[in-house]
Coordinates of C-alpha atoms (C1' of nucleotides) in Angstrom, one line a residue:
Chain A
M1 CA 102.6 78.7 68.0
S2 CA 102.2 80.5 71.3
G3 CA 103.2 77.3 72.8
Q4 CA 106.4 77.5 70.8
A5 CA 107.0 81.0 72.0
V6 CA 106.8 79.7 75.5
E7 CA 109.4 77.0 74.8
E8 CA 111.7 79.5 73.2
V9 CA 111.7 81.7 76.2
L10 CA 112.2 78.8 78.5
A11 CA 115.1 77.5 76.4
V12 CA 117.0 80.7 76.8
L13 CA 116.4 80.5 80.5
R14 CA 117.8 77.0 80.5
E15 CA 120.8 77.9 78.4
R16 CA 121.8 80.5 81.0
G17 CA 121.9 77.8 83.6
G18 CA 118.4 78.5 84.9
R19 CA 115.8 75.8 85.7
V20 CA 112.4 75.4 84.2
T21 CA 109.7 74.7 86.7
V22 CA 105.9 74.6 86.7
G23 CA 105.7 78.1 88.1
R24 CA 108.1 79.6 85.6
R25 CA 106.4 78.0 82.7
A26 CA 103.1 79.3 84.0
V27 CA 104.4 82.8 84.2
V28 CA 105.8 82.8 80.7
E29 CA 102.5 81.3 79.4
A30 CA 100.6 84.1 81.1
L31 CA 102.8 86.7 79.4
V32 CA 102.6 85.0 76.0
E33 CA 98.8 84.5 76.1
T34 CA 98.0 88.0 76.9
T35 CA 99.0 90.9 74.6
G36 CA 101.0 92.2 77.5
H37 CA 100.3 95.0 79.9
M38 CA 99.6 92.9 82.9
R39 CA 100.6 94.2 86.3
A40 CA 102.7 91.9 88.5
E41 CA 99.6 91.3 90.5
D42 CA 97.6 90.3 87.5
V43 CA 100.3 87.8 86.5
V44 CA 100.0 86.3 90.0
T45 CA 96.2 86.0 89.6
R46 CA 96.4 84.5 86.2
V47 CA 99.1 82.1 87.2
Q48 CA 97.3 81.0 90.3
A49 CA 94.0 80.5 88.3
G50 CA 95.7 77.5 86.7
H51 CA 98.2 76.7 89.4
P52 CA 96.9 77.6 92.8
D53 CA 100.0 76.1 94.4
V54 CA 102.4 78.6 92.8
H55 CA 103.1 81.2 95.4
A56 CA 103.0 84.9 94.7
S57 CA 106.6 85.4 95.7
T58 CA 107.6 82.9 93.1
V59 CA 105.9 84.9 90.4
Y60 CA 107.7 88.1 91.5
R61 CA 111.0 86.3 91.6
T62 CA 110.4 84.7 88.2
L63 CA 109.6 88.1 86.6
E64 CA 112.8 89.4 88.1
S65 CA 114.8 86.5 86.7
L66 CA 113.2 86.8 83.3
E67 CA 114.0 90.4 83.2
E68 CA 117.6 89.8 84.2
A69 CA 117.8 87.3 81.4
G70 CA 116.6 90.0 79.0
L71 CA 113.5 88.0 78.2
V72 CA 111.0 90.3 79.7
T73 CA 110.7 94.0 80.5
H74 CA 108.4 96.1 82.5
T75 CA 106.9 99.5 81.9
H76 CA 105.8 101.9 84.5
V77 CA 102.2 103.0 84.4
G78 CA 101.3 106.1 86.4
H79 CA 100.6 105.4 90.0
G80 CA 103.4 103.1 90.7
A81 CA 102.0 100.1 88.9
A82 CA 104.2 98.4 86.3
V83 CA 103.1 96.3 83.4
W84 CA 105.1 93.3 82.2
H85 CA 105.6 91.9 78.7
L86 CA 107.9 89.8 76.7
A87 CA 111.1 91.6 75.5
G88 CA 111.1 92.3 71.8
D89 CA 107.6 93.4 72.1
D90 CA 108.8 97.0 71.9
R91 CA 105.7 98.9 71.5
L92 CA 105.1 102.1 73.3
H93 CA 102.4 102.6 75.8
L94 CA 99.7 105.1 76.5
A95 CA 97.7 104.8 79.7
C96 CA 94.3 106.4 80.3
D97 CA 94.1 108.1 83.7
R98 CA 90.4 107.7 83.8
C99 CA 89.6 104.1 82.7
G100 CA 93.0 102.7 83.2
E101 CA 93.2 101.3 79.7
V102 CA 96.7 100.7 78.4
V103 CA 97.1 101.1 74.7
H104 CA 100.0 100.1 72.5
I105 CA 101.3 102.4 69.8
P106 CA 103.9 101.7 67.2
P107 CA 107.6 102.2 68.1
G108 CA 109.4 105.1 66.6
L109 CA 106.9 107.7 67.5
F110 CA 109.1 109.2 70.1
D111 CA 112.3 109.0 68.1
E112 CA 112.4 112.6 67.3
V113 CA 112.0 113.7 70.9
E114 CA 114.5 111.2 72.1
D115 CA 117.0 112.5 69.5
H116 CA 116.4 116.0 70.6
L117 CA 117.0 115.2 74.2
R118 CA 120.1 113.3 73.3
H119 CA 121.6 116.1 71.2
S120 CA 120.6 119.1 73.3
L121 CA 121.1 117.7 76.8
G122 CA 123.1 114.5 76.4
F123 CA 120.2 112.7 78.0
E124 CA 119.5 109.1 76.8
A125 CA 115.7 109.0 77.2
T126 CA 114.0 105.7 77.2
L127 CA 110.3 106.5 76.6
R128 CA 109.5 102.8 76.1
H129 CA 110.1 102.3 79.8
I130 CA 107.0 104.3 80.8
A131 CA 103.5 104.6 79.7
V132 CA 102.5 108.1 78.6
P133 CA 99.5 109.2 80.7
G134 CA 96.6 111.1 79.4
V135 CA 92.9 110.6 78.6
C136 CA 91.8 108.3 75.9
M137 CA 89.3 109.2 73.2
A138 CA 86.4 107.3 74.7
C139 CA 86.8 108.9 78.1
S140 CA 87.3 112.4 76.8
R141 CA 84.1 112.0 74.9
A142 CA 82.2 110.6 77.9
A143 CA 83.2 113.6 80.0
P144 CA 84.8 116.5 78.2
P145 CA 86.9 118.7 80.3
Chain B
M1 CA 109.1 137.2 98.2
S2 CA 108.9 133.4 98.6
G3 CA 107.0 134.3 101.8
Q4 CA 104.5 136.1 99.7
A5 CA 104.2 133.1 97.4
V6 CA 103.3 131.1 100.5
E7 CA 100.6 133.5 101.5
E8 CA 99.1 133.5 98.1
V9 CA 98.7 129.8 98.1
L10 CA 97.3 129.8 101.6
A11 CA 94.9 132.6 100.6
V12 CA 93.4 130.4 97.9
L13 CA 93.0 127.6 100.3
R14 CA 91.2 129.9 102.8
E15 CA 89.0 131.2 100.0
R16 CA 87.8 127.7 99.3
G17 CA 86.7 127.3 102.9
G18 CA 89.8 125.6 103.9
R19 CA 91.7 126.3 107.1
V20 CA 95.3 127.4 107.4
T21 CA 97.3 125.6 110.1
V22 CA 100.9 125.3 111.1
G23 CA 101.2 122.1 109.3
R24 CA 99.7 123.3 106.1
R25 CA 101.8 126.4 106.1
A26 CA 104.9 124.3 106.7
V27 CA 104.1 122.1 103.7
V28 CA 103.6 125.0 101.4
E29 CA 106.8 126.6 102.6
A30 CA 108.7 123.4 101.9
L31 CA 107.4 123.4 98.3
V32 CA 108.1 127.1 97.8
E33 CA 111.6 126.9 99.2
T34 CA 112.7 124.0 97.1
T35 CA 112.7 124.2 93.3
G36 CA 110.3 121.3 93.4
H37 CA 110.9 117.6 92.8
M38 CA 110.5 116.5 96.4
R39 CA 108.9 113.2 97.1
A40 CA 106.1 113.1 99.6
E41 CA 108.5 111.5 102.0
D42 CA 111.0 114.3 101.5
V43 CA 108.3 116.8 102.2
V44 CA 107.5 115.0 105.4
T45 CA 111.2 115.1 106.4
R46 CA 111.6 118.7 105.6
V47 CA 108.4 119.8 107.4
Q48 CA 109.3 117.8 110.4
A49 CA 112.8 119.4 110.6
G50 CA 111.1 122.6 111.5
H51 CA 107.9 121.2 113.1
P52 CA 108.5 117.9 114.7
D53 CA 105.0 117.9 115.9
V54 CA 103.5 117.8 112.5
H55 CA 102.5 114.2 111.7
A56 CA 103.3 112.5 108.4
S57 CA 99.7 111.7 107.7
T58 CA 99.0 115.4 107.9
V59 CA 101.6 116.1 105.2
Y60 CA 100.0 113.5 103.0
R61 CA 96.6 114.9 103.6
T62 CA 97.7 118.4 103.0
L63 CA 99.4 117.5 99.7
E64 CA 96.1 115.9 98.7
S65 CA 94.1 118.9 99.6
L66 CA 96.4 121.3 97.8
E67 CA 96.2 119.2 94.8
E68 CA 92.5 119.1 94.9
A69 CA 92.5 122.9 95.1
G70 CA 94.7 122.9 92.0
L71 CA 97.5 124.5 93.9
V72 CA 100.0 121.7 93.7
T73 CA 100.6 118.8 91.3
H74 CA 102.6 115.7 91.4
T75 CA 104.7 114.0 88.8
H76 CA 105.5 110.3 88.7
V77 CA 109.2 109.4 88.6
G78 CA 110.0 105.8 87.6
H79 CA 109.7 103.3 90.3
G80 CA 106.5 104.5 91.9
A81 CA 107.9 107.6 93.6
A82 CA 106.1 110.9 92.9
V83 CA 107.6 114.4 93.1
W84 CA 105.4 117.3 94.2
H85 CA 105.6 121.0 93.2
L86 CA 103.5 124.1 93.0
A87 CA 101.1 124.3 90.2
G88 CA 102.0 126.7 87.5
D89 CA 105.5 125.4 87.8
D90 CA 104.9 123.5 84.5
R91 CA 108.3 122.3 83.7
L92 CA 108.9 118.9 82.2
H93 CA 111.0 116.3 84.1
L94 CA 113.7 113.9 83.1
A95 CA 114.8 111.4 85.7
C96 CA 118.1 109.5 85.5
D97 CA 117.7 105.8 86.2
R98 CA 121.3 105.5 87.5
C99 CA 121.8 108.5 89.9
G100 CA 118.2 109.4 90.5
E101 CA 118.7 113.0 89.5
V102 CA 115.5 114.8 88.4
V103 CA 116.2 117.5 85.8
H104 CA 113.8 120.2 84.7
I105 CA 113.4 121.0 81.1
P106 CA 111.4 123.8 79.5
P107 CA 107.8 123.2 78.7
G108 CA 106.8 122.9 75.1
L109 CA 109.3 120.3 74.2
F110 CA 106.7 117.6 73.9
D111 CA 104.1 119.7 72.2
E112 CA 104.6 118.1 68.9
V113 CA 104.3 114.6 70.2
E114 CA 101.2 115.5 72.2
D115 CA 99.6 117.0 69.1
H116 CA 100.4 114.0 67.1
L117 CA 98.8 111.7 69.6
R118 CA 95.8 113.9 69.9
H119 CA 95.2 114.0 66.1
S120 CA 96.0 110.5 65.2
L121 CA 94.5 108.7 68.2
G122 CA 92.4 111.2 70.0
F123 CA 94.5 110.6 73.1
E124 CA 95.1 113.7 75.3
A125 CA 98.6 113.0 76.5
T126 CA 99.9 114.8 79.6
L127 CA 103.6 114.3 79.5
R128 CA 104.0 116.8 82.3
H129 CA 102.5 114.2 84.6
I130 CA 105.5 111.9 84.4
A131 CA 109.2 112.2 84.4
V132 CA 110.8 110.8 81.3
P133 CA 113.3 108.1 82.4
G134 CA 116.8 107.6 80.9
V135 CA 120.4 108.1 81.6
C136 CA 121.8 111.6 82.2
M137 CA 125.0 112.8 80.5
A138 CA 127.2 112.5 83.6
C139 CA 126.1 108.9 84.2
S140 CA 126.5 107.8 80.6
R141 CA 130.0 109.2 80.6
A142 CA 130.9 107.4 83.8
A143 CA 129.7 104.0 82.5
P144 CA 129.0 103.9 78.8
P145 CA 126.7 101.1 77.8
Chain C
dT1 C1' 124.5 64.8 93.4
dT2 C1' 124.3 69.7 93.1
dC3 C1' 122.5 73.8 94.1
dC4 C1' 118.7 76.5 91.9
dG5 C1' 113.9 77.6 93.0
dT6 C1' 110.1 77.2 96.0
dG7 C1' 106.7 77.8 99.8
dC8 C1' 105.9 80.0 103.8
dA9 C1' 105.7 83.5 107.0
dA10 C1' 107.4 87.5 108.5
dA11 C1' 109.4 92.0 107.2
dC12 C1' 108.8 96.0 104.5
dA13 C1' 107.9 100.8 102.8
dA14 C1' 104.9 104.1 101.7
dT15 C1' 100.6 105.6 102.2
dT16 C1' 95.7 105.6 104.0
dT17 C1' 92.1 105.5 107.3
dG18 C1' 88.9 105.7 111.6
dC19 C1' 88.2 108.1 115.5
dA20 C1' 88.2 111.3 119.2
dA21 C1' 90.4 115.6 120.4
dT22 C1' 91.8 120.3 118.9
dA23 C1' 91.8 124.6 117.0
dG24 C1' 90.8 127.8 112.8
dA25 C1' 87.1 131.0 110.9
Chain D
dT1 C1' 80.1 128.1 117.8
dC2 C1' 80.8 124.9 114.2
dT3 C1' 83.2 121.8 111.6
dA4 C1' 87.7 121.3 109.0
dT5 C1' 92.1 119.3 110.6
dT6 C1' 95.0 116.9 113.3
dG7 C1' 97.5 113.2 116.0
dC8 C1' 97.8 108.6 116.7
dA9 C1' 97.8 104.0 115.9
dA10 C1' 96.2 100.5 113.3
dA11 C1' 95.1 98.8 108.6
dT12 C1' 96.4 98.5 103.7
dT13 C1' 98.7 97.4 99.5
dG14 C1' 102.2 95.5 96.9
dT15 C1' 106.5 93.6 97.1
dT16 C1' 110.7 91.6 99.1
dT17 C1' 113.4 88.6 102.1
dG18 C1' 115.5 84.6 105.1
dC19 C1' 115.4 80.0 105.6
dA20 C1' 115.1 75.1 105.1
dC21 C1' 113.2 71.8 101.9
dG22 C1' 112.3 69.8 97.2
dG23 C1' 113.1 69.1 92.6
dA24 C1' 115.4 70.2 87.9
dA25 C1' 119.8 69.2 85.5

DNA sequence: TTCCGTGCAAACAATTTGCAATAGA
DNA sequence: TCTATTGCAAATTGTTTGCACGGAA
């Protein structure tokens, strides 16, 4: 069924007048196969593991196209890195500053804060676009502050 | 009195065995004079306006040293940029995706969410380390979604 | 046939690093 | 004096771009 998910994404791409190529399929497969949170670089690595002939720039351009088509989104994690995942997968992210782990948490958790910012400041916050940094349980146990 | 703030920071640096130089003083002055939210690059520009002889790498190294000494912190703003400010200046940040404006909001606003994450997941979130992205009031009026 | 996507290599931006010279404490 | 800092230039890292060719529709 993950194969089906891949085809669905590619179908949308095709509908919009885009073309489906080996590289693009490989990028989508990589995103479907992993639970998400892969940095662009990781996508490149994973794609090239199966398709050494697919160039890195193709991966970057594919991610861009997929995002433009609304099929994929990226989330910023701390130090400039971004993680990519299929759209619709609207989980929120926590990123551990120590071990780098990115954890998914259910959506809705920040609704209250977002509402508050909207009402008090007119600011439309999109917390799903970033990973909230901090220290995960495992790391804080390993080395308490 | 901002001059005094500068001396206070430099004094701590000196206490720790560090040395106070023209470049370091200029970096601290830049941070004291502005309300904060300057990217590293902006600090370089501002420092060099008054001291063209201070090299960019010196500014980067100084920011690093100041952070190590706990005198300065940085906050990540969306696409990889980071803004620097004096420690103790613990305001939270919102960053508009459209116009790039960085707005300060009072601390404490995220306490509830942070508590929740701590209790339910054992995750010590530090929302002050990032700017929450979104669209500011002015921009959402200019071009509603 | 069309023209979208691709590989390639070079450009890029922002930051970092190695090293010898300089200048605080 | 002693060694933390600096300037400089070169190396890095991660991503983007221009261009001519190749392949999906």
